[in-house]
Every structure is written in structure tokens, then in C-alpha cells.
Amino acid sequence: MAKKYELVLILDPQVGDTQLEAAVEKYKTQLESAGAEIVNVDPWGLRKLAYTSMALRQRQQAFFVLYQFEGDSDMLVPLEAGLRLDEAVLRHMVIAVDGEFLRIPQLAPENVYIYHPPARPHDRRGPRRDRDTRRDDGPPGAGRPDGPPAGRPEGAGEPKPAAAAEGADSSASGDSGSAGE
């Protein structure tokens, strides 16, 4: 009894365009000669790979082809053996399909799907500013509570030591000392 299958081939793009077309046609004729009825052959084109590995021969891109066909399961064994030996095939996957084939629309080139969000409308309040801009306008340490006050130079408004302050107070008064006796 014929079942429905999908075959996805990932082909090495470095083998050349003529060999890629020949590989696509080769597996189409191999399926037909094995008794499969080809429903659809859809070349997806050159696509970027999600990852690279030694099995993918460190390729960044590959050529993808989807085959949709109906046939017996007996033909899959020689088909997969040939796919494993073919140097142009990096990976392959055969899936049994339940129900009808999904018609996948033709995929657009990758750069079409780049999302460009709409630009934000301009705010009538003007551009945003940094909260700390007023701190940056004065001398170093002017906006910080632990720094010197903004109006005085460093060292001008510092309190005098306690011992020096007492001596200055007694000599300044003049009436409580020995000079008055």
C-alpha cells in the first residue's frame, strides 16, 4: 500500500549549480524509477544553517529541496543508502505523512523577513536628558553632599582646630588679662 512521504535534502552549495540541479533531478528520477509518484518537488534555495558541525562540513549555508511523493516503504531503504553515500548531500530526512500534503508557499529570500519596527513618534517635550546633568556643570564634587560647597574654594570655609580657636579668642578680647591691672 502506498504511503505519503516527504523527503528534505540539504545539499552542499560548494559543489556548483550544475551539480545541484543534477542532484535534484537524480533523486527525482530515482524515486520515479522505484515506483513513487512525485507530487511536488520544491527547491527552497540557499538558506543559512542554524549551526555548523563536522557532519555539515563547517558550511554556513546549504541548498534545501523538499520532495513530496507517494510510494511503498520498500523503496526507502535503497534511497537512504544512496543519500548517505552522496557527497553532495549534507543531511536528509524522510517523514511519513498522515493525511494530505501541506502545500508550503514558496519561501522568500531571507532578507525579506528582517523586521523593522516602526519608529517611535517624536515626543513634543523634546529629547530626554540625563538626570545627573546638573551635577556635571560645576567643579568636581559640587553636586555631592560630601564634597566642598559650590561657592567657596577648597580650605576657605573649614573650621579651625579647637586649641587654636581658644588662644585666638583670649587674645582678641583684651579686657580679662593682666594688661588691665
PDB file of C-alpha atoms in Angstrom:
ATOM      1  CA  MET A   1       0.000   0.000   0.000  1.00  0.00           C
ATOM      2  CA  ALA A   2       1.338   3.417  -0.972  1.00  0.00           C
ATOM      3  CA  LYS A   3       2.054   5.867   1.813  1.00  0.00           C
ATOM      4  CA  LYS A   4       2.776   9.561   1.606  1.00  0.00           C
ATOM      5  CA  TYR A   5       6.302  10.745   2.334  1.00  0.00           C
ATOM      6  CA  GLU A   6       8.272  13.951   2.430  1.00  0.00           C
ATOM      7  CA  LEU A   7      11.996  13.989   1.787  1.00  0.00           C
ATOM      8  CA  VAL A   8      14.058  17.046   2.688  1.00  0.00           C
ATOM      9  CA  LEU A   9      17.569  17.220   1.281  1.00  0.00           C
ATOM     10  CA  ILE A  10      20.249  19.610   2.482  1.00  0.00           C
ATOM     11  CA  LEU A  11      22.781  19.885  -0.313  1.00  0.00           C
ATOM     12  CA  ASP A  12      26.301  21.311  -0.214  1.00  0.00           C
ATOM     13  CA  PRO A  13      26.302  24.594  -2.170  1.00  0.00           C
ATOM     14  CA  GLN A  14      30.020  24.340  -2.961  1.00  0.00           C
ATOM     15  CA  VAL A  15      29.524  21.518  -5.443  1.00  0.00           C
ATOM     16  CA  GLY A  16      28.277  24.038  -8.029  1.00  0.00           C
ATOM     17  CA  ASP A  17      24.950  24.985  -9.559  1.00  0.00           C
ATOM     18  CA  THR A  18      25.011  22.366 -12.315  1.00  0.00           C
ATOM     19  CA  GLN A  19      25.735  19.550  -9.852  1.00  0.00           C
ATOM     20  CA  LEU A  20      22.998  20.822  -7.516  1.00  0.00           C
ATOM     21  CA  GLU A  21      20.468  20.725 -10.344  1.00  0.00           C
ATOM     22  CA  ALA A  22      21.766  17.301 -11.334  1.00  0.00           C
ATOM     23  CA  ALA A  23      21.376  16.026  -7.741  1.00  0.00           C
ATOM     24  CA  VAL A  24      17.800  17.345  -7.542  1.00  0.00           C
ATOM     25  CA  GLU A  25      16.944  15.650 -10.826  1.00  0.00           C
ATOM     26  CA  LYS A  26      18.845  12.469  -9.871  1.00  0.00           C
ATOM     27  CA  TYR A  27      16.739  11.858  -6.759  1.00  0.00           C
ATOM     28  CA  LYS A  28      13.550  12.735  -8.599  1.00  0.00           C
ATOM     29  CA  THR A  29      14.266  10.097 -11.255  1.00  0.00           C
ATOM     30  CA  GLN A  30      15.418   7.611  -8.598  1.00  0.00           C
ATOM     31  CA  LEU A  31      12.091   7.987  -6.767  1.00  0.00           C
ATOM     32  CA  GLU A  32      10.137   7.622 -10.011  1.00  0.00           C
ATOM     33  CA  SER A  33      12.113   4.539 -11.059  1.00  0.00           C
ATOM     34  CA  ALA A  34      11.456   2.967  -7.635  1.00  0.00           C
ATOM     35  CA  GLY A  35       7.716   3.315  -8.254  1.00  0.00           C
ATOM     36  CA  ALA A  36       6.992   6.508  -6.341  1.00  0.00           C
ATOM     37  CA  GLU A  37       4.547   9.063  -7.623  1.00  0.00           C
ATOM     38  CA  ILE A  38       6.117  12.509  -7.282  1.00  0.00           C
ATOM     39  CA  VAL A  39       3.515  15.004  -6.095  1.00  0.00           C
ATOM     40  CA  ASN A  40       5.779  18.029  -5.682  1.00  0.00           C
ATOM     41  CA  VAL A  41       9.442  18.990  -5.886  1.00  0.00           C
ATOM     42  CA  ASP A  42      10.078  22.310  -4.191  1.00  0.00           C
ATOM     43  CA  PRO A  43      13.609  23.751  -4.235  1.00  0.00           C
ATOM     44  CA  TRP A  44      13.755  26.127  -1.269  1.00  0.00           C
ATOM     45  CA  GLY A  45      17.049  27.586  -2.375  1.00  0.00           C
ATOM     46  CA  LEU A  46      20.115  28.655  -0.463  1.00  0.00           C
ATOM     47  CA  ARG A  47      19.420  29.068   3.263  1.00  0.00           C
ATOM     48  CA  LYS A  48      21.517  29.929   6.288  1.00  0.00           C
ATOM     49  CA  LEU A  49      22.125  26.978   8.609  1.00  0.00           C
ATOM     50  CA  ALA A  50      21.285  27.247  12.302  1.00  0.00           C
ATOM     51  CA  TYR A  51      24.594  25.658  13.279  1.00  0.00           C
ATOM     52  CA  THR A  52      27.716  24.175  11.769  1.00  0.00           C
ATOM     53  CA  SER A  53      29.380  20.876  12.557  1.00  0.00           C
ATOM     54  CA  MET A  54      31.810  18.403  11.082  1.00  0.00           C
ATOM     55  CA  ALA A  55      28.869  16.476   9.633  1.00  0.00           C
ATOM     56  CA  LEU A  56      27.857  19.644   7.774  1.00  0.00           C
ATOM     57  CA  ARG A  57      31.481  20.197   6.701  1.00  0.00           C
ATOM     58  CA  GLN A  58      31.527  23.538   8.564  1.00  0.00           C
ATOM     59  CA  ARG A  59      29.179  25.109   5.999  1.00  0.00           C
ATOM     60  CA  GLN A  60      27.298  28.282   6.931  1.00  0.00           C
ATOM     61  CA  GLN A  61      24.675  27.862   4.187  1.00  0.00           C
ATOM     62  CA  ALA A  62      23.131  24.999   2.264  1.00  0.00           C
ATOM     63  CA  PHE A  63      20.705  24.354  -0.560  1.00  0.00           C
ATOM     64  CA  PHE A  64      17.363  22.874   0.596  1.00  0.00           C
ATOM     65  CA  VAL A  65      14.980  20.749  -1.511  1.00  0.00           C
ATOM     66  CA  LEU A  66      11.600  19.280  -0.491  1.00  0.00           C
ATOM     67  CA  TYR A  67      10.200  16.226  -2.277  1.00  0.00           C
ATOM     68  CA  GLN A  68       6.596  15.149  -1.634  1.00  0.00           C
ATOM     69  CA  PHE A  69       5.804  11.699  -3.002  1.00  0.00           C
ATOM     70  CA  GLU A  70       3.677   8.580  -2.565  1.00  0.00           C
ATOM     71  CA  GLY A  71       5.151   5.106  -2.608  1.00  0.00           C
ATOM     72  CA  ASP A  72       5.876   1.858  -0.780  1.00  0.00           C
ATOM     73  CA  SER A  73       8.131   1.738   2.246  1.00  0.00           C
ATOM     74  CA  ASP A  74      10.352  -0.827   0.440  1.00  0.00           C
ATOM     75  CA  MET A  75      11.855   1.873  -1.759  1.00  0.00           C
ATOM     76  CA  LEU A  76      13.130   3.923   1.207  1.00  0.00           C
ATOM     77  CA  VAL A  77      15.994   1.576   2.125  1.00  0.00           C
ATOM     78  CA  PRO A  78      17.925   1.903  -1.169  1.00  0.00           C
ATOM     79  CA  LEU A  79      17.043   5.607  -1.363  1.00  0.00           C
ATOM     80  CA  GLU A  80      18.518   6.351   2.074  1.00  0.00           C
ATOM     81  CA  ALA A  81      21.591   4.219   1.321  1.00  0.00           C
ATOM     82  CA  GLY A  82      22.246   6.316  -1.776  1.00  0.00           C
ATOM     83  CA  LEU A  83      21.684   9.555   0.134  1.00  0.00           C
ATOM     84  CA  ARG A  84      24.230   8.563   2.793  1.00  0.00           C
ATOM     85  CA  LEU A  85      26.882   7.875   0.147  1.00  0.00           C
ATOM     86  CA  ASP A  86      26.325  11.005  -1.945  1.00  0.00           C
ATOM     87  CA  GLU A  87      28.975  13.671  -1.289  1.00  0.00           C
ATOM     88  CA  ALA A  88      26.622  16.499  -2.313  1.00  0.00           C
ATOM     89  CA  VAL A  89      24.070  15.596   0.399  1.00  0.00           C
ATOM     90  CA  LEU A  90      24.926  17.093   3.790  1.00  0.00           C
ATOM     91  CA  ARG A  91      21.765  15.862   5.539  1.00  0.00           C
ATOM     92  CA  HIS A  92      18.476  14.238   4.618  1.00  0.00           C
ATOM     93  CA  MET A  93      15.236  13.381   6.377  1.00  0.00           C
ATOM     94  CA  VAL A  94      12.325  11.209   5.258  1.00  0.00           C
ATOM     95  CA  ILE A  95       8.999  11.664   7.046  1.00  0.00           C
ATOM     96  CA  ALA A  96       5.809   9.630   6.657  1.00  0.00           C
ATOM     97  CA  VAL A  97       2.854  11.997   6.266  1.00  0.00           C
ATOM     98  CA  ASP A  98      -0.565  11.243   7.724  1.00  0.00           C
ATOM     99  CA  GLY A  99      -3.403  12.838   5.788  1.00  0.00           C
ATOM    100  CA  GLU A 100      -2.836  15.318   2.992  1.00  0.00           C
ATOM    101  CA  PHE A 101       0.386  17.009   1.982  1.00  0.00           C
ATOM    102  CA  LEU A 102       0.789  20.541   3.212  1.00  0.00           C
ATOM    103  CA  ARG A 103       1.448  22.935   0.407  1.00  0.00           C
ATOM    104  CA  ILE A 104       4.218  25.135   1.685  1.00  0.00           C
ATOM    105  CA  PRO A 105       4.236  28.513  -0.028  1.00  0.00           C
ATOM    106  CA  GLN A 106       7.405  29.453  -1.821  1.00  0.00           C
ATOM    107  CA  LEU A 107       9.800  30.801   0.768  1.00  0.00           C
ATOM    108  CA  ALA A 108      11.065  34.300   0.145  1.00  0.00           C
ATOM    109  CA  PRO A 109      14.747  35.136   0.417  1.00  0.00           C
ATOM    110  CA  GLU A 110      15.986  35.537   3.980  1.00  0.00           C
ATOM    111  CA  ASN A 111      16.491  39.273   3.839  1.00  0.00           C
ATOM    112  CA  VAL A 112      12.776  39.874   3.186  1.00  0.00           C
ATOM    113  CA  TYR A 113      11.870  38.690   6.669  1.00  0.00           C
ATOM    114  CA  ILE A 114      14.016  41.227   8.508  1.00  0.00           C
ATOM    115  CA  TYR A 115      11.726  43.017  10.934  1.00  0.00           C
ATOM    116  CA  HIS A 116      11.958  46.783  11.043  1.00  0.00           C
ATOM    117  CA  PRO A 117       9.797  48.126  13.880  1.00  0.00           C
ATOM    118  CA  PRO A 118       8.090  51.442  13.204  1.00  0.00           C
ATOM    119  CA  ALA A 119       9.909  54.475  14.504  1.00  0.00           C
ATOM    120  CA  ARG A 120       8.615  55.980  17.717  1.00  0.00           C
ATOM    121  CA  PRO A 121       6.736  59.227  17.165  1.00  0.00           C
ATOM    122  CA  HIS A 122       8.690  62.250  18.302  1.00  0.00           C
ATOM    123  CA  ASP A 123       7.824  63.460  21.764  1.00  0.00           C
ATOM    124  CA  ARG A 124       6.742  67.100  21.840  1.00  0.00           C
ATOM    125  CA  ARG A 125       8.599  67.594  25.125  1.00  0.00           C
ATOM    126  CA  GLY A 126      11.883  67.332  23.301  1.00  0.00           C
ATOM    127  CA  PRO A 127      14.756  64.950  23.799  1.00  0.00           C
ATOM    128  CA  ARG A 128      15.241  63.236  27.100  1.00  0.00           C
ATOM    129  CA  ARG A 129      18.127  64.376  29.259  1.00  0.00           C
ATOM    130  CA  ASP A 130      20.204  62.683  31.873  1.00  0.00           C
ATOM    131  CA  ARG A 131      19.116  63.198  35.474  1.00  0.00           C
ATOM    132  CA  ASP A 132      22.660  63.956  36.565  1.00  0.00           C
ATOM    133  CA  THR A 133      23.429  66.736  34.096  1.00  0.00           C
ATOM    134  CA  ARG A 134      23.327  69.493  36.708  1.00  0.00           C
ATOM    135  CA  ARG A 135      25.947  67.628  38.720  1.00  0.00           C
ATOM    136  CA  ASP A 136      28.277  67.736  35.764  1.00  0.00           C
ATOM    137  CA  ASP A 137      28.087  71.530  35.315  1.00  0.00           C
ATOM    138  CA  GLY A 138      30.020  72.692  38.416  1.00  0.00           C
ATOM    139  CA  PRO A 139      33.507  71.998  39.762  1.00  0.00           C
ATOM    140  CA  PRO A 140      34.360  68.453  40.852  1.00  0.00           C
ATOM    141  CA  GLY A 141      32.349  67.418  43.872  1.00  0.00           C
ATOM    142  CA  ALA A 142      29.984  70.404  43.661  1.00  0.00           C
ATOM    143  CA  GLY A 143      26.795  68.378  43.379  1.00  0.00           C
ATOM    144  CA  ARG A 144      27.677  65.835  46.041  1.00  0.00           C
ATOM    145  CA  PRO A 145      26.836  66.416  49.705  1.00  0.00           C
ATOM    146  CA  ASP A 146      30.232  65.067  50.828  1.00  0.00           C
ATOM    147  CA  GLY A 147      32.205  67.497  48.640  1.00  0.00           C
ATOM    148  CA  PRO A 148      33.016  71.173  49.265  1.00  0.00           C
ATOM    149  CA  PRO A 149      30.226  73.725  48.759  1.00  0.00           C
ATOM    150  CA  ALA A 150      29.963  75.114  45.270  1.00  0.00           C
ATOM    151  CA  GLY A 151      30.651  78.801  46.074  1.00  0.00           C
ATOM    152  CA  ARG A 152      33.826  78.520  48.206  1.00  0.00           C
ATOM    153  CA  PRO A 153      37.294  77.379  47.209  1.00  0.00           C
ATOM    154  CA  GLU A 154      38.710  74.355  48.961  1.00  0.00           C
ATOM    155  CA  GLY A 155      40.003  75.049  52.507  1.00  0.00           C
ATOM    156  CA  ALA A 156      38.462  78.565  52.812  1.00  0.00           C
ATOM    157  CA  GLY A 157      35.500  77.706  54.973  1.00  0.00           C
ATOM    158  CA  GLU A 158      36.985  74.937  57.066  1.00  0.00           C
ATOM    159  CA  PRO A 159      36.678  75.229  60.877  1.00  0.00           C
ATOM    160  CA  LYS A 160      39.896  75.834  62.858  1.00  0.00           C
ATOM    161  CA  PRO A 161      41.193  73.252  65.341  1.00  0.00           C
ATOM    162  CA  ALA A 162      39.851  73.618  68.929  1.00  0.00           C
ATOM    163  CA  ALA A 163      43.228  74.548  70.603  1.00  0.00           C
ATOM    164  CA  ALA A 164      43.947  77.278  68.088  1.00  0.00           C
ATOM    165  CA  ALA A 165      40.438  78.629  68.458  1.00  0.00           C
ATOM    166  CA  GLU A 166      40.786  79.081  72.278  1.00  0.00           C
ATOM    167  CA  GLY A 167      44.061  81.008  72.019  1.00  0.00           C
ATOM    168  CA  ALA A 168      42.646  83.287  69.388  1.00  0.00           C
ATOM    169  CA  ASP A 169      39.569  84.065  71.492  1.00  0.00           C
ATOM    170  CA  SER A 170      41.564  85.057  74.666  1.00  0.00           C
ATOM    171  CA  SER A 171      43.971  87.355  72.845  1.00  0.00           C
ATOM    172  CA  ALA A 172      41.219  89.035  70.923  1.00  0.00           C
ATOM    173  CA  SER A 173      39.148  90.053  73.957  1.00  0.00           C
ATOM    174  CA  GLY A 174      41.954  92.031  75.745  1.00  0.00           C
ATOM    175  CA  ASP A 175      39.991  93.111  78.928  1.00  0.00           C
ATOM    176  CA  SER A 176      40.247  89.984  81.042  1.00  0.00           C
ATOM    177  CA  GLY A 177      44.024  89.632  81.077  1.00  0.00           C
ATOM    178  CA  SER A 178      46.918  91.228  83.034  1.00  0.00           C
ATOM    179  CA  ALA A 179      47.082  94.226  80.776  1.00  0.00           C
ATOM    180  CA  GLY A 180      44.184  95.845  82.578  1.00  0.00           C
ATOM    181  CA  GLU A 181      45.773  95.771  86.079  1.00  0.00           C
TER     182      GLU A 181
END
